[in-house]
Amino acid sequence: MADETPKLGGTLTYMIPADGPPSFDGHREATYATVHSAAPYYSVLIRVDPNNPGSATDFVCDLCTEVPQPTDGGKTYTFKIRDGVKFHDGSPLTAYDVAESWRKIVDPPEGVTSARQSFYVMVDKIETPDPLTVVFHLKFPTNAFLPALADPYTWIYKKEILDKDPRWYEKNILGSGPFKFVEYQAGQSIKGERNPDYYHKGLPYLDGIAGIYAEKQAVRVEAIRGDRAAIEFRSFPPSAVDELVGALGDKITVQTSDWNCALIVTPNHKRKPFNDARVRRALTLALDRWQSAPALSKIAIVRTVGGIVFPGSPLAATREELQQIAGYWPDIEKSRAEAKRLLKEAGAEGLAFELLNRSVDQPFKFLGIWLVDEWSKIGVKAT
């Protein structure tokens, strides 16, 4: 966080490392290309405290007036919604919009995709006793509910639009967030302007924002070096950072941290031989995470070995705890010997398959090449 007093005005131009989002619907998508493009135009119910983003327990209100304590033995959460909030078309935002947006996430209608539907299996029903109250009834009490509720993709849409076309938001933007959508040029840019009716008084500080799409890292680096953009939120590998610092000196500031998300390899467990747990276990046992991380960090925007909970979280596993898990053993030779044994036992020696990967340089292409090389060391051929 900057120490200086914020200055009003100006337009922030930032780079988005993609050629564009697959759609604008945050409920549907799971890519930064969507959240970096459209999140500034939307509100959420609650969010992680922006002044403490690494916390797994510190949540603050966005559209609500207070983060509630659960009642009914931990199974009921009652949220009061801010009065006077407006969508960017001037219409009022009410509890009915909040509830309908969440119903679309929790239990989407036929033909509609909800990428995080499984996060909310604890939700039984959502009620709106009045225009400023939303009540979530859970099937069982769980501490996982509020963290799931604070997911940054859970944007609040207009009920009137969802009732007519639940897929409207895939190609259109209409929210109540700090910026109002102005223009989208496919493969080029997305632009917004300050929302004068924003309910967090005094915010945003900026007059406008402009996201510039560029899939290639070299293009993004050159844009920042040439002062055509001010920031790249996903960062660059050390070599590119050094290049920018060398060129710009004290005109550039570098801020880095561990990721609060994970890179996941997902075998199709419904298809042979990946339906055999021994094969899936062998694939993770082959990966030398501890020795590879320092080398990968020099060329890709990855650096820290972590488990299912991101490093730095108070809930994250320690190094010692991770080393008890298959794929994190400190002795890689022992790990790979076990992987080969499991493949032989499962009748999957000489396994060959095609690895589907994202066509984005950082970090996916680098990680894909690394995976192919690591698996080759147990006799697996991935292309």
Coordinates of C-alpha atoms in Angstrom, one line a residue:
M1 CA 0.0 0.0 0.0
A2 CA 1.3 3.5 -0.8
D3 CA 2.1 5.8 2.1
E4 CA 1.3 9.1 0.2
T5 CA -2.0 10.8 0.4
P6 CA -4.0 9.7 -2.7
K7 CA -4.4 12.3 -5.4
L8 CA -7.7 12.7 -7.3
G9 CA -8.0 12.4 -11.0
G10 CA -6.2 10.9 -13.9
T11 CA -6.7 7.6 -15.8
L12 CA -4.9 4.4 -14.9
T13 CA -3.8 2.4 -17.9
Y14 CA -2.9 -1.2 -17.0
M15 CA -1.9 -4.3 -19.0
I16 CA -4.1 -7.4 -19.1
P17 CA -2.0 -10.5 -20.2
A18 CA -4.6 -12.0 -22.6
D19 CA -6.1 -11.3 -25.9
G20 CA -9.5 -10.8 -24.2
P21 CA -11.8 -12.5 -21.8
P22 CA -13.8 -15.6 -22.9
S23 CA -16.9 -13.8 -21.6
F24 CA -17.6 -10.9 -19.2
D25 CA -19.7 -13.1 -16.8
G26 CA -17.7 -13.4 -13.5
H27 CA -20.1 -16.2 -12.4
R28 CA -19.2 -18.3 -15.4
E29 CA -15.5 -17.7 -15.8
A30 CA -12.4 -18.5 -13.7
T31 CA -9.7 -16.5 -15.5
Y32 CA -8.0 -13.3 -14.6
A33 CA -8.8 -12.1 -18.1
T34 CA -12.4 -11.7 -17.0
V35 CA -11.8 -10.4 -13.5
H36 CA -9.1 -7.9 -14.6
S37 CA -11.4 -6.7 -17.4
A38 CA -14.8 -6.3 -15.7
A39 CA -14.4 -6.4 -11.9
P40 CA -14.1 -2.6 -11.6
Y41 CA -17.6 -2.2 -12.9
Y42 CA -19.3 -4.4 -10.3
S43 CA -20.1 -4.7 -6.6
V44 CA -20.0 -7.7 -4.4
L45 CA -21.7 -8.5 -1.1
I46 CA -18.5 -8.9 1.0
R47 CA -14.9 -9.0 0.2
V48 CA -11.5 -9.6 1.8
D49 CA -10.2 -6.5 3.5
P50 CA -8.1 -4.7 0.8
N51 CA -5.8 -3.5 3.5
N52 CA -5.2 -7.1 4.6
P53 CA -5.4 -9.1 1.4
G54 CA -3.5 -12.1 2.8
S55 CA -6.0 -12.8 5.5
A56 CA -8.3 -15.8 5.4
T57 CA -10.6 -14.4 8.0
D58 CA -10.7 -10.6 7.7
F59 CA -13.8 -9.7 5.6
V60 CA -15.5 -6.3 5.1
C61 CA -18.7 -5.2 3.6
D62 CA -19.1 -3.9 0.1
L63 CA -22.9 -3.8 -0.5
C64 CA -23.9 -4.9 3.0
T65 CA -23.8 -2.6 6.0
E66 CA -22.3 -5.1 8.4
V67 CA -20.8 -8.6 8.2
P68 CA -23.3 -10.5 10.3
Q69 CA -22.8 -13.1 13.0
P70 CA -24.6 -16.3 12.2
T71 CA -27.7 -17.4 14.1
D72 CA -29.7 -20.6 14.3
G73 CA -26.7 -22.6 15.4
G74 CA -24.5 -21.2 12.7
K75 CA -26.9 -21.9 9.8
T76 CA -28.4 -18.5 9.1
Y77 CA -26.7 -15.3 7.9
T78 CA -28.8 -12.1 7.6
F79 CA -27.3 -9.3 5.6
K80 CA -28.6 -5.7 5.5
I81 CA -28.0 -4.1 2.2
R82 CA -27.0 -0.4 1.7
D83 CA -29.8 1.9 0.9
G84 CA -29.5 4.2 -2.1
V85 CA -27.1 2.1 -4.2
K86 CA -27.7 2.5 -8.0
F87 CA -26.8 0.5 -11.0
H88 CA -25.0 2.4 -13.7
D89 CA -28.3 2.8 -15.6
G90 CA -29.7 4.7 -12.7
S91 CA -32.0 2.0 -11.4
P92 CA -31.9 1.1 -7.7
L93 CA -30.0 -2.0 -6.5
T94 CA -31.9 -3.9 -3.8
A95 CA -31.8 -7.1 -1.9
Y96 CA -33.7 -8.8 -4.7
D97 CA -30.8 -8.2 -7.1
V98 CA -28.3 -9.5 -4.6
A99 CA -30.4 -12.7 -3.9
E100 CA -31.0 -13.4 -7.6
S101 CA -27.3 -13.0 -8.4
W102 CA -26.5 -15.5 -5.7
R103 CA -29.1 -17.9 -6.8
K104 CA -27.5 -17.9 -10.3
I105 CA -24.2 -18.7 -8.7
V106 CA -25.5 -21.4 -6.2
D107 CA -28.1 -23.0 -8.4
P108 CA -27.8 -21.8 -12.0
P109 CA -30.6 -22.4 -14.5
E110 CA -30.3 -25.0 -17.2
G111 CA -27.8 -24.0 -19.8
V112 CA -26.0 -21.6 -17.5
T113 CA -22.5 -22.3 -16.1
S114 CA -21.4 -21.4 -12.6
A115 CA -17.7 -22.0 -12.2
R116 CA -17.8 -21.9 -8.4
Q117 CA -21.1 -23.7 -7.8
S118 CA -19.4 -26.4 -5.7
F119 CA -18.1 -23.7 -3.3
Y120 CA -21.7 -23.3 -2.0
V121 CA -23.0 -26.8 -1.4
M122 CA -23.7 -25.6 2.1
V123 CA -26.4 -23.1 1.0
D124 CA -30.0 -24.4 1.3
K125 CA -32.0 -21.3 0.3
I126 CA -31.8 -17.5 -0.1
E127 CA -34.6 -15.3 1.1
T128 CA -35.5 -11.6 0.8
P129 CA -37.9 -10.6 3.5
D130 CA -37.7 -6.9 2.4
P131 CA -35.9 -4.8 -0.2
L132 CA -32.9 -4.3 2.0
T133 CA -32.4 -7.7 3.6
V134 CA -30.9 -10.9 2.3
V135 CA -31.0 -14.1 4.3
F136 CA -28.8 -17.1 3.6
H137 CA -30.0 -20.4 5.1
L138 CA -27.4 -23.1 5.2
K139 CA -27.8 -26.9 5.3
F140 CA -25.2 -27.1 8.0
P141 CA -22.9 -24.7 9.9
T142 CA -19.5 -24.2 8.4
N143 CA -16.6 -21.7 8.7
A144 CA -16.1 -22.0 4.9
F145 CA -19.2 -20.0 4.1
L146 CA -17.9 -16.4 4.6
P147 CA -14.6 -17.1 2.7
A148 CA -16.6 -18.5 -0.2
L149 CA -19.0 -15.6 -0.1
A150 CA -16.0 -13.2 -0.4
D151 CA -14.9 -14.7 -3.8
P152 CA -14.0 -11.8 -6.1
Y153 CA -16.0 -13.2 -9.0
T154 CA -19.4 -13.1 -7.2
W155 CA -20.6 -9.9 -8.9
I156 CA -24.1 -8.5 -8.3
Y157 CA -26.3 -8.4 -11.4
K158 CA -29.6 -6.8 -12.1
K159 CA -32.5 -9.2 -11.4
E160 CA -34.7 -7.7 -14.1
I161 CA -32.0 -8.6 -16.7
L162 CA -31.4 -12.1 -15.3
D163 CA -35.1 -12.8 -15.3
K164 CA -35.2 -12.1 -19.1
D165 CA -31.8 -13.6 -20.1
P166 CA -29.5 -15.3 -17.5
R167 CA -26.7 -15.3 -20.1
W168 CA -27.0 -11.5 -20.9
Y169 CA -23.9 -10.7 -18.8
E170 CA -21.7 -13.0 -20.8
K171 CA -21.5 -10.3 -23.6
N172 CA -22.6 -7.1 -21.7
I173 CA -21.6 -5.1 -18.6
L174 CA -23.9 -3.3 -16.2
G175 CA -23.0 -3.1 -12.6
S176 CA -22.9 -0.7 -9.6
G177 CA -19.1 -0.6 -8.9
P178 CA -16.7 2.3 -8.7
F179 CA -16.3 2.6 -12.5
K180 CA -18.9 2.8 -15.2
F181 CA -18.3 0.8 -18.4
V182 CA -17.5 3.0 -21.4
E183 CA -16.1 0.9 -24.3
Y184 CA -14.7 -2.5 -25.2
Q185 CA -12.6 -3.1 -28.3
A186 CA -12.1 -6.8 -28.9
G187 CA -8.4 -7.8 -28.6
Q188 CA -7.4 -4.2 -27.8
S189 CA -8.8 -2.5 -24.7
I190 CA -11.6 -2.0 -22.2
K191 CA -12.3 1.4 -20.7
G192 CA -14.3 2.9 -17.8
E193 CA -15.0 6.2 -16.2
R194 CA -15.5 7.2 -12.5
N195 CA -19.0 6.4 -11.1
P196 CA -20.2 9.7 -9.5
D197 CA -22.9 7.9 -7.6
Y198 CA -20.6 5.3 -6.0
Y199 CA -21.7 4.4 -2.5
H200 CA -18.3 4.4 -0.9
K201 CA -18.0 8.2 -0.6
G202 CA -14.8 9.8 -1.9
L203 CA -14.0 6.8 -4.1
P204 CA -12.7 6.0 -6.6
Y205 CA -9.8 8.5 -6.7
L206 CA -9.3 8.0 -10.5
D207 CA -11.3 9.6 -13.2
G208 CA -11.0 6.6 -15.4
I209 CA -9.3 3.3 -16.2
A210 CA -8.1 1.6 -19.4
G211 CA -7.2 -2.1 -19.6
I212 CA -4.9 -2.9 -22.6
Y213 CA -4.9 -6.5 -23.8
A214 CA -1.5 -8.0 -24.8
E215 CA -1.0 -11.8 -24.7
K216 CA 2.8 -11.5 -25.3
Q217 CA 5.0 -10.6 -22.3
A218 CA 7.4 -8.6 -24.6
V219 CA 4.6 -6.3 -25.6
R220 CA 3.5 -5.7 -22.1
V221 CA 7.1 -5.0 -20.9
E222 CA 7.6 -2.5 -23.8
A223 CA 4.3 -0.8 -23.0
I224 CA 5.4 -0.1 -19.5
R225 CA 8.9 0.9 -20.5
G226 CA 7.5 3.3 -23.1
D227 CA 5.0 4.8 -20.6
R228 CA 2.0 3.6 -22.5
A229 CA 0.8 1.7 -19.5
A230 CA 1.4 2.2 -15.7
I231 CA 1.1 -1.3 -14.3
E232 CA 0.9 -5.1 -14.8
F233 CA -1.0 -6.6 -11.9
R234 CA 0.2 -10.2 -12.5
S235 CA 3.9 -9.2 -12.4
F236 CA 6.8 -10.3 -14.6
P237 CA 9.6 -12.9 -14.1
P238 CA 12.8 -11.6 -12.6
S239 CA 14.6 -11.1 -15.9
A240 CA 11.8 -8.8 -17.2
V241 CA 11.7 -6.9 -13.9
D242 CA 15.4 -6.4 -14.0
E243 CA 15.1 -5.1 -17.5
L244 CA 12.4 -2.6 -16.5
V245 CA 14.3 -1.4 -13.4
G246 CA 17.5 -1.0 -15.4
A247 CA 15.7 1.1 -18.0
L248 CA 13.4 3.2 -15.7
G249 CA 15.4 3.4 -12.5
D250 CA 13.5 5.2 -9.7
K251 CA 10.6 5.9 -12.1
I252 CA 9.3 2.4 -11.5
T253 CA 8.3 0.6 -8.3
V254 CA 8.2 -3.2 -8.0
Q255 CA 5.9 -4.9 -5.5
T256 CA 5.7 -8.7 -5.3
S257 CA 4.2 -11.3 -3.0
D258 CA 3.3 -15.0 -3.0
W259 CA 0.2 -15.9 -5.0
N260 CA -3.1 -16.3 -3.2
C261 CA -4.2 -18.9 -5.7
A262 CA -2.9 -22.2 -7.1
L263 CA -1.8 -23.7 -10.4
I264 CA -3.7 -27.0 -10.8
V265 CA -3.2 -30.0 -13.0
T266 CA -6.5 -31.8 -13.4
P267 CA -6.5 -35.4 -14.9
N268 CA -9.9 -36.5 -16.2
H269 CA -10.6 -39.1 -13.5
K270 CA -13.5 -40.5 -15.6
R271 CA -11.2 -41.8 -18.3
K272 CA -8.8 -44.6 -18.2
P273 CA -6.1 -44.8 -16.9
F274 CA -6.7 -41.6 -14.9
N275 CA -9.6 -43.3 -13.2
D276 CA -7.0 -45.3 -11.2
A277 CA -5.8 -43.4 -8.2
R278 CA -2.4 -45.0 -8.5
V279 CA -1.8 -43.3 -11.9
R280 CA -2.8 -39.9 -10.5
R281 CA -0.6 -40.4 -7.5
A282 CA 2.3 -41.4 -9.7
L283 CA 2.0 -38.2 -11.8
T284 CA 2.3 -36.0 -8.7
L285 CA 5.1 -38.1 -7.2
A286 CA 7.1 -37.4 -10.3
L287 CA 7.2 -33.6 -9.7
D288 CA 10.3 -32.2 -8.0
R289 CA 8.6 -29.1 -6.6
W290 CA 11.3 -28.2 -4.1
Q291 CA 14.3 -28.2 -6.4
S292 CA 12.3 -26.8 -9.4
A293 CA 10.8 -23.8 -7.7
P294 CA 14.0 -21.7 -7.5
A295 CA 14.8 -22.4 -11.1
L296 CA 11.3 -21.7 -12.4
S297 CA 11.1 -18.5 -10.5
K298 CA 13.9 -17.0 -12.7
I299 CA 11.8 -17.4 -15.9
A300 CA 8.2 -17.6 -14.7
I301 CA 5.9 -15.8 -12.3
V302 CA 6.0 -18.7 -9.8
R303 CA 8.3 -19.0 -6.8
T304 CA 6.9 -20.6 -3.7
V305 CA 5.9 -24.2 -3.1
G306 CA 2.5 -24.4 -1.5
G307 CA -0.4 -26.7 -0.8
I308 CA -4.1 -26.2 -1.3
V309 CA -4.0 -23.1 1.0
F310 CA -1.8 -20.4 -0.3
P311 CA 1.6 -19.6 1.4
G312 CA 1.4 -16.9 3.9
S313 CA -2.1 -17.7 5.0
P314 CA -2.5 -18.5 8.7
L315 CA -4.1 -21.8 7.5
A316 CA -1.3 -22.7 5.2
A317 CA 0.6 -26.0 5.8
T318 CA 4.2 -25.7 7.0
R319 CA 7.1 -27.0 4.9
E320 CA 7.3 -30.0 7.3
E321 CA 3.6 -30.7 6.9
L322 CA 3.8 -30.5 3.1
Q323 CA 6.7 -32.9 3.0
Q324 CA 4.4 -35.6 4.4
I325 CA 2.2 -35.4 1.3
A326 CA 2.8 -37.4 -1.9
G327 CA 4.4 -35.1 -4.5
Y328 CA 6.1 -33.0 -1.8
W329 CA 8.5 -35.6 -0.4
P330 CA 12.0 -34.2 0.0
D331 CA 13.7 -37.3 -1.5
I332 CA 12.8 -37.0 -5.2
E333 CA 14.5 -40.3 -6.1
K334 CA 12.4 -42.2 -3.6
S335 CA 9.3 -40.4 -4.9
R336 CA 10.0 -41.2 -8.5
A337 CA 10.8 -44.9 -7.7
E338 CA 7.4 -45.1 -6.0
A339 CA 5.8 -43.4 -9.0
K340 CA 7.3 -46.0 -11.4
R341 CA 6.1 -48.8 -9.1
L342 CA 2.6 -47.5 -9.1
L343 CA 2.4 -47.2 -12.8
K344 CA 3.7 -50.8 -13.3
E345 CA 1.1 -52.0 -10.7
A346 CA -1.7 -50.2 -12.5
G347 CA -0.6 -51.5 -15.9
A348 CA 0.2 -48.0 -17.1
E349 CA 3.9 -48.3 -17.9
G350 CA 4.7 -46.2 -21.0
L351 CA 1.7 -44.0 -20.4
A352 CA 1.3 -41.3 -23.1
F353 CA -1.3 -38.5 -23.3
E354 CA -1.9 -35.0 -24.5
L355 CA -1.6 -32.2 -22.0
L356 CA -4.1 -29.4 -22.7
N357 CA -2.7 -26.1 -21.5
R358 CA -3.6 -22.4 -21.6
S359 CA -2.0 -20.5 -24.5
V360 CA -0.6 -17.8 -22.1
D361 CA 3.1 -17.4 -21.7
Q362 CA 3.1 -16.6 -18.0
P363 CA 3.2 -18.9 -16.2
F364 CA 1.3 -21.6 -18.1
K365 CA 3.6 -22.3 -21.1
F366 CA 6.6 -22.5 -18.8
L367 CA 4.8 -24.8 -16.3
G368 CA 3.6 -27.0 -19.2
I369 CA 7.1 -27.5 -20.5
W370 CA 8.3 -28.3 -16.9
L371 CA 5.5 -30.8 -16.4
V372 CA 6.3 -32.7 -19.6
D373 CA 10.0 -32.9 -18.6
E374 CA 9.3 -34.0 -15.1
W375 CA 6.9 -36.8 -16.2
S376 CA 9.4 -38.0 -18.7
K377 CA 11.6 -39.0 -15.8
I378 CA 9.2 -41.7 -14.8
G379 CA 8.6 -42.9 -18.4
V380 CA 5.5 -40.9 -19.1
K381 CA 5.2 -39.2 -22.5
A382 CA 3.1 -36.0 -22.5
T383 CA 2.8 -33.9 -25.6

